Every structure is written in C-alpha cells, then in structure tokens.
C-alpha cells in the first residue's frame, strides 16, 4: 500500500487531482454568474457540472500515464521502460521464409466419419512438400498437436517457427468431395492463397498436386526438375487403393497392437486393388516389425512377413525411404547384420532427410551400438524437425538415462507427461529410476505401465533391492510362467540382478535362439552389469553380431 501511494505521488496524481478540483470549482462559479446574467436555460449549467465530474477521473488517469514536460505531454518513463523490457523478453519471430506447417484438415462430413481421409490427405500433402529440399515443413506430430484446437494462426506459426500455415476441410458425398484449402501468413494472419475444390473422388491426386504447387509458389520456392515430378507422385493412380491405404495409415497412427493389425488389413485391401502400390507394401513391413518389437507377435512369425513386404516395396520403388527403414529394423533385430542395418538406415536418411523417423531410427541404432553421444546428436536433430513428437522425446529421454544424465532424462519424461498425460512413458521412467538406484520410485512407476513382461521384470528387481526377496521370486516365477516365449531377455535381467550368473546366461542363450528383440540392448544394458565381465558375455555379443570388429566398423562407417 505504501509503495502504491508513493507511486501516486511520484506521478503527481494527487497534485493534478487538487488542481483539477480547484479549476473546476472556479469555472463553475464563473459560469454561474455569466449564465445568470444572460438568463441561460438550466440545462446548460447541468451539462457543465456533468462535464466537470466526468473529466475528473479522466484527468487522474491521464496523470498516471503522462506528465507535462518542456516538450509537452509525454509517456511516463517507467511505463516506457517496462514495455521495452516486456518486448525484449519476447523471442523475436523470424522463421525461415520458406517454411510451412500443414494442419490436419477438418472432417466436415455430416457424420464426421471420414477422419481417416482428412488426416490422410494432410499426411500426403506433408509427404509431397517434404520432397522439396529448400522448403522447411513442420513434422506431422507437431502439426497434429493443434488438431481440433481453435488457436490463432499467428500463434501456431510462432510455436512451430514457420512463416505460413496451411489449413482446410474435407466433406464427401458419395463419390464427390468438397475440399477447401487455404495458406495463411503466420506474420499477420492474411491469406497467401485459398481455393475450394468440388470434384469427383478420382480427382484427389490432381487436387493434392495443385495444393502442393500453390504452397511452393506462394512461398517463392524454386523447384528442381526432380522435385517437380515428385510433387505429383502418390504411389498409385487408383483412388480406391489410395483410400484403403489411408485407412491403414489411420490405424497405424494409433500406435497400438490392434491398430497395427487393422493397418495390415487395409494395406492388403489396397494391394488387392493395386498390387504395385509400394507404399502399401512398406506399410505392411512397418506394421509387422512393430508387432514383433512390442512382443505382440513372435519373431519367427512376423519377421518373414515383414521381410517379404519390405523386399516387395523396394523392388517396386528402390528409393522408398520407409522400406529401407523397415529393412534396417529387420537386419538389426533379427539378422544381427549391424553393418547392413546401418547402411539401410543411412540410405533412408539420405532419401528423406526431412523425415523424423529416419533420424530417430538411426539414432536408436547408434544407441544400441554403444555410440551414446552420436545417438544423442541424431535425436536432437530429429527433435529439431518435430519437437512435439512423443515417441522421439521418449527415446531422447532414454538416451539421457543410458548416458547417466538423469536430470535431463527426468525433465524430458516430465515434458512428455505435460503434453500428453496418458502417453505410455512410465516404463521408461521406471527404467531410469532403476539405473539411478531409486528402486521405490521405479516400482511406483512400473506399476502404472501396461506391458506385462516389463511390469513383472522391473518389479522383481525393485523388490529384490528393497529387501523383499520372496515377492521378487514370486514375480520372477510369474514372468517365466507367462512370458518365457516373448521375454527371455528380461528374465535374464532379473537373474543378473539376483547374482545367479549361470541362469542369466541360460536365458540370454534362449533370447539369442528366439531372436528376442530385447537382446539388441545387450551391449549397453546396465541391468546386466553384474555379469558383464564374465567371458560368456563377449561370446554372446559375438553371437548377435556385436563383436569388437563390428563395433569398430560401425564407427568408421558412421564417421566416414
């Protein structure tokens, strides 16, 4: 209160109020005499009094904002300084002028039942624009974070650091579709370009190409000949096959076991219509590798199907980055051809340098090969392309945990939970606390996880370290009884922590024989440190292709 009164005095508000009251009183007295002399009507005095009362708060407020100087009325210097401080605190908005974000097109159909198509159209535009190397395109995850949100385009542009934002809507009626698209400046919210298309479904490819070319033209990007051709490529000329493929992408993006299985069904439906649809083959390979990686399908069942699909995709389109990624996963996780896997990942990265997935996959490869600093650099680049990607942030957090930087790891996982409280990150948090030796917090986190083998394995280790040996043994027995086929590597982790070395290597042997995806973490897993110096560890690393000769060659190929 004292500081407020002091500020009123400094700004001379009291002095102005007293002066105004005195002048107003004098003016009323003079007016009373003059008006009576000329027999003026009563309403004139009433108006004068009203004006005097209304003017009082205006004068007081003006005294707060302005002060008289020899140069006239000026703003109070303290207000000017505060405003300048606020402006200096705000980061300057200066995006690359050749940058754009494609927001999810809104589903405006009466039943709101073509989300697969509106989202798929958005992804296809993203893919087409990513072929233009001079154009910086905000990644899918970051753009889709604004789905269904009523946020000002200028605000979105600042958050994604892009100069323009593409938005639109889709409505279908039988075989006809109504697509509205507009490109808006992120600087001032004004339109660069807008158009409405009322066409047959068969025209979808021509519409997508026209929209992509309009974006490139509006942002004044010069197309090279090869890039111009790629803008019109969709992988198929059949609209029905394309719709089936979009259905598959919609289910794949759910990132669930059921979603991957449904994606495969729709990709196969697309191939029934167009057997030479390379993207659909690559989608099948991708879905099978994810099913195996998530222990939702045994490697001996899923990997041959994934390999067949990846080979078919590359036969049809040798430059399809997605197929090279799937092939890299197969070579690393199943064939243990680490050098071949690295070649596949680097090829995918070269073919599509703007893809978050290519950098994230290569970063994970470097992590498993023990190149932690290189992996972190690759993941940072991936996050520069898509800072809101939850899976990439989760992988970045895990890399920090393997590096022993638990503060950064924890901060990364916390950001994920702030963005999406339901995103499955508790298993990664539990792993971090295990590495850190905070077993109580690790136990609390893993109990929130949904992957049963991880819950049992980590719980057993936590309870063991907390002195609850009987409970730990009970969890281990349940893990062996229910998950021995899908998670032998994790059983080996528990035995390693229990100090039962022979048993640990017995289960590591089973993990090698069954091609358990977890075995690819053998070279870096701290939970196996108690048995790392045993000669059998080097032999097991040789069996999965991670001997010293291979590790040296990985370094040479990465740096060369």
mmCIF file of C-alpha atoms in Angstrom, residues 352-513:
data_model
loop_
_atom_site.group_PDB
_atom_site.id
_atom_site.type_symbol
_atom_site.label_atom_id
_atom_site.label_comp_id
_atom_site.label_asym_id
_atom_site.label_seq_id
_atom_site.Cartn_x
_atom_site.Cartn_y
_atom_site.Cartn_z
ATOM 1 C CA UNK A 352 14.319 -38.446 -46.931
ATOM 2 C CA UNK A 353 16.473 -36.098 -44.830
ATOM 3 C CA UNK A 354 13.416 -34.193 -43.612
ATOM 4 C CA UNK A 355 11.854 -37.302 -42.064
ATOM 5 C CA UNK A 356 11.828 -37.507 -38.274
ATOM 6 C CA UNK A 357 11.524 -41.292 -38.443
ATOM 7 C CA UNK A 358 14.758 -41.760 -40.398
ATOM 8 C CA UNK A 359 16.816 -39.767 -37.879
ATOM 9 C CA UNK A 360 15.112 -41.387 -34.868
ATOM 10 C CA UNK A 361 15.678 -44.902 -36.228
ATOM 11 C CA UNK A 362 19.331 -44.211 -36.952
ATOM 12 C CA UNK A 363 19.730 -42.647 -33.504
ATOM 13 C CA UNK A 364 18.302 -45.762 -31.869
ATOM 14 C CA UNK A 365 20.724 -47.897 -33.923
ATOM 15 C CA UNK A 366 23.682 -45.826 -32.700
ATOM 16 C CA UNK A 367 22.422 -46.117 -29.116
ATOM 17 C CA UNK A 368 22.273 -49.919 -29.252
ATOM 18 C CA UNK A 369 25.761 -49.968 -30.776
ATOM 19 C CA UNK A 370 27.022 -48.025 -27.765
ATOM 20 C CA UNK A 371 27.552 -44.711 -29.590
ATOM 21 C CA UNK A 372 25.656 -42.675 -26.986
ATOM 22 C CA UNK A 373 26.896 -39.176 -27.907
ATOM 23 C CA UNK A 374 26.295 -39.819 -31.614
ATOM 24 C CA UNK A 375 22.824 -41.166 -30.819
ATOM 25 C CA UNK A 376 22.014 -38.051 -28.776
ATOM 26 C CA UNK A 377 23.084 -35.771 -31.658
ATOM 27 C CA UNK A 378 20.907 -37.685 -34.102
ATOM 28 C CA UNK A 379 17.900 -37.495 -31.777
ATOM 29 C CA UNK A 380 18.412 -33.770 -31.198
ATOM 30 C CA UNK A 381 18.264 -33.299 -34.963
ATOM 31 C CA UNK A 382 15.069 -35.358 -35.088
ATOM 32 C CA UNK A 383 13.557 -33.156 -32.373
ATOM 33 C CA UNK A 384 14.557 -30.014 -34.259
ATOM 34 C CA UNK A 385 12.305 -31.333 -37.049
ATOM 35 C CA UNK A 386 9.481 -32.389 -34.744
ATOM 36 C CA UNK A 387 9.853 -31.018 -31.189
ATOM 37 C CA UNK A 388 6.433 -32.319 -30.093
ATOM 38 C CA UNK A 389 6.942 -35.941 -31.170
ATOM 39 C CA UNK A 390 6.190 -38.005 -28.088
ATOM 40 C CA UNK A 391 7.943 -41.235 -29.223
ATOM 41 C CA UNK A 392 11.083 -39.300 -30.216
ATOM 42 C CA UNK A 393 11.090 -37.384 -26.925
ATOM 43 C CA UNK A 394 10.728 -40.690 -25.073
ATOM 44 C CA UNK A 395 13.706 -42.144 -26.943
ATOM 45 C CA UNK A 396 15.690 -38.974 -26.201
ATOM 46 C CA UNK A 397 14.885 -39.369 -22.507
ATOM 47 C CA UNK A 398 16.064 -42.984 -22.597
ATOM 48 C CA UNK A 399 19.344 -41.956 -24.236
ATOM 49 C CA UNK A 400 19.915 -39.425 -21.444
ATOM 50 C CA UNK A 401 19.236 -42.218 -18.915
ATOM 51 C CA UNK A 402 21.790 -44.531 -20.573
ATOM 52 C CA UNK A 403 24.282 -41.632 -20.516
ATOM 53 C CA UNK A 404 23.686 -41.211 -16.772
ATOM 54 C CA UNK A 405 22.223 -37.718 -17.204
ATOM 55 C CA UNK A 406 19.199 -38.390 -15.012
ATOM 56 C CA UNK A 407 18.226 -34.729 -14.609
ATOM 57 C CA UNK A 408 17.792 -34.295 -18.374
ATOM 58 C CA UNK A 409 16.107 -37.690 -18.674
ATOM 59 C CA UNK A 410 13.599 -36.859 -15.930
ATOM 60 C CA UNK A 411 12.924 -33.403 -17.384
ATOM 61 C CA UNK A 412 12.292 -34.947 -20.809
ATOM 62 C CA UNK A 413 9.833 -37.517 -19.444
ATOM 63 C CA UNK A 414 8.085 -34.804 -17.396
ATOM 64 C CA UNK A 415 7.586 -32.724 -20.573
ATOM 65 C CA UNK A 416 6.010 -35.726 -22.268
ATOM 66 C CA UNK A 417 3.512 -36.145 -19.420
ATOM 67 C CA UNK A 418 2.711 -32.424 -19.547
ATOM 68 C CA UNK A 419 1.954 -32.687 -23.267
ATOM 69 C CA UNK A 420 0.051 -35.982 -23.035
ATOM 70 C CA UNK A 421 -0.616 -37.403 -19.535
ATOM 71 C CA UNK A 422 -1.792 -40.735 -20.976
ATOM 72 C CA UNK A 423 1.223 -41.366 -23.201
ATOM 73 C CA UNK A 424 2.993 -44.641 -22.219
ATOM 74 C CA UNK A 425 6.166 -43.303 -20.653
ATOM 75 C CA UNK A 426 6.009 -44.904 -17.186
ATOM 76 C CA UNK A 427 8.060 -47.904 -18.297
ATOM 77 C CA UNK A 428 10.842 -45.568 -19.444
ATOM 78 C CA UNK A 429 10.643 -43.637 -16.172
ATOM 79 C CA UNK A 430 10.874 -46.903 -14.221
ATOM 80 C CA UNK A 431 13.946 -47.902 -16.239
ATOM 81 C CA UNK A 432 15.578 -44.537 -15.478
ATOM 82 C CA UNK A 433 14.971 -44.919 -11.733
ATOM 83 C CA UNK A 434 16.339 -48.479 -11.875
ATOM 84 C CA UNK A 435 19.545 -47.239 -13.491
ATOM 85 C CA UNK A 436 19.697 -44.487 -10.866
ATOM 86 C CA UNK A 437 19.181 -46.916 -7.969
ATOM 87 C CA UNK A 438 15.925 -45.321 -6.792
ATOM 88 C CA UNK A 439 14.041 -48.616 -6.507
ATOM 89 C CA UNK A 440 10.976 -47.352 -4.663
ATOM 90 C CA UNK A 441 10.197 -44.755 -7.328
ATOM 91 C CA UNK A 442 10.980 -47.283 -10.056
ATOM 92 C CA UNK A 443 8.438 -49.663 -8.526
ATOM 93 C CA UNK A 444 5.808 -46.914 -8.328
ATOM 94 C CA UNK A 445 6.297 -46.040 -12.000
ATOM 95 C CA UNK A 446 6.364 -49.561 -13.419
ATOM 96 C CA UNK A 447 3.102 -50.383 -11.642
ATOM 97 C CA UNK A 448 1.493 -47.759 -13.910
ATOM 98 C CA UNK A 449 2.840 -49.499 -17.025
ATOM 99 C CA UNK A 450 0.657 -51.637 -19.292
ATOM 100 C CA UNK A 451 3.290 -54.013 -20.708
ATOM 101 C CA UNK A 452 3.064 -57.088 -18.519
ATOM 102 C CA UNK A 453 6.556 -58.540 -19.044
ATOM 103 C CA UNK A 454 8.147 -55.224 -18.133
ATOM 104 C CA UNK A 455 5.963 -54.843 -15.051
ATOM 105 C CA UNK A 456 6.986 -58.284 -13.774
ATOM 106 C CA UNK A 457 10.700 -57.983 -14.614
ATOM 107 C CA UNK A 458 11.200 -54.498 -13.177
ATOM 108 C CA UNK A 459 9.016 -55.232 -10.150
ATOM 109 C CA UNK A 460 11.106 -58.291 -9.354
ATOM 110 C CA UNK A 461 14.332 -56.264 -9.493
ATOM 111 C CA UNK A 462 12.897 -53.416 -7.406
ATOM 112 C CA UNK A 463 11.530 -55.725 -4.730
ATOM 113 C CA UNK A 464 14.831 -57.598 -4.617
ATOM 114 C CA UNK A 465 16.746 -54.358 -3.995
ATOM 115 C CA UNK A 466 14.188 -53.233 -1.415
ATOM 116 C CA UNK A 467 14.759 -56.414 0.617
ATOM 117 C CA UNK A 468 11.535 -58.172 -0.426
ATOM 118 C CA UNK A 469 13.214 -61.328 -1.778
ATOM 119 C CA UNK A 470 10.136 -63.568 -1.537
ATOM 120 C CA UNK A 471 7.994 -61.086 -3.504
ATOM 121 C CA UNK A 472 10.773 -60.738 -6.083
ATOM 122 C CA UNK A 473 10.932 -64.511 -6.533
ATOM 123 C CA UNK A 474 7.156 -64.640 -6.947
ATOM 124 C CA UNK A 475 7.268 -62.018 -9.733
ATOM 125 C CA UNK A 476 10.098 -63.887 -11.453
ATOM 126 C CA UNK A 477 8.172 -67.161 -11.392
ATOM 127 C CA UNK A 478 5.116 -65.455 -12.890
ATOM 128 C CA UNK A 479 7.318 -63.865 -15.558
ATOM 129 C CA UNK A 480 8.750 -67.262 -16.508
ATOM 130 C CA UNK A 481 5.335 -68.939 -16.457
ATOM 131 C CA UNK A 482 3.569 -66.330 -18.610
ATOM 132 C CA UNK A 483 6.231 -64.566 -20.707
ATOM 133 C CA UNK A 484 9.049 -67.070 -21.293
ATOM 134 C CA UNK A 485 8.476 -67.169 -25.056
ATOM 135 C CA UNK A 486 8.292 -63.420 -25.609
ATOM 136 C CA UNK A 487 10.665 -62.030 -22.963
ATOM 137 C CA UNK A 488 13.647 -64.334 -22.238
ATOM 138 C CA UNK A 489 15.969 -61.312 -22.270
ATOM 139 C CA UNK A 490 14.068 -59.721 -19.395
ATOM 140 C CA UNK A 491 14.202 -62.947 -17.396
ATOM 141 C CA UNK A 492 17.984 -62.828 -17.869
ATOM 142 C CA UNK A 493 17.981 -59.264 -16.492
ATOM 143 C CA UNK A 494 16.306 -60.429 -13.289
ATOM 144 C CA UNK A 495 18.693 -63.347 -12.816
ATOM 145 C CA UNK A 496 21.630 -60.996 -13.411
ATOM 146 C CA UNK A 497 20.427 -58.694 -10.630
ATOM 147 C CA UNK A 498 19.920 -61.694 -8.346
ATOM 148 C CA UNK A 499 23.544 -62.700 -8.872
ATOM 149 C CA UNK A 500 22.574 -66.009 -10.494
ATOM 150 C CA UNK A 501 25.042 -65.775 -13.380
ATOM 151 C CA UNK A 502 24.561 -69.230 -14.894
ATOM 152 C CA UNK A 503 20.807 -68.778 -15.021
ATOM 153 C CA UNK A 504 21.219 -65.317 -16.571
ATOM 154 C CA UNK A 505 23.355 -66.701 -19.406
ATOM 155 C CA UNK A 506 20.975 -69.628 -19.879
ATOM 156 C CA UNK A 507 18.152 -67.163 -20.586
ATOM 157 C CA UNK A 508 20.374 -64.923 -22.694
ATOM 158 C CA UNK A 509 21.043 -68.025 -24.793
ATOM 159 C CA UNK A 510 17.292 -68.505 -25.216
ATOM 160 C CA UNK A 511 16.931 -64.826 -26.178
ATOM 161 C CA UNK A 512 19.522 -65.354 -28.917
ATOM 162 C CA UNK A 513 17.842 -68.537 -30.169
#
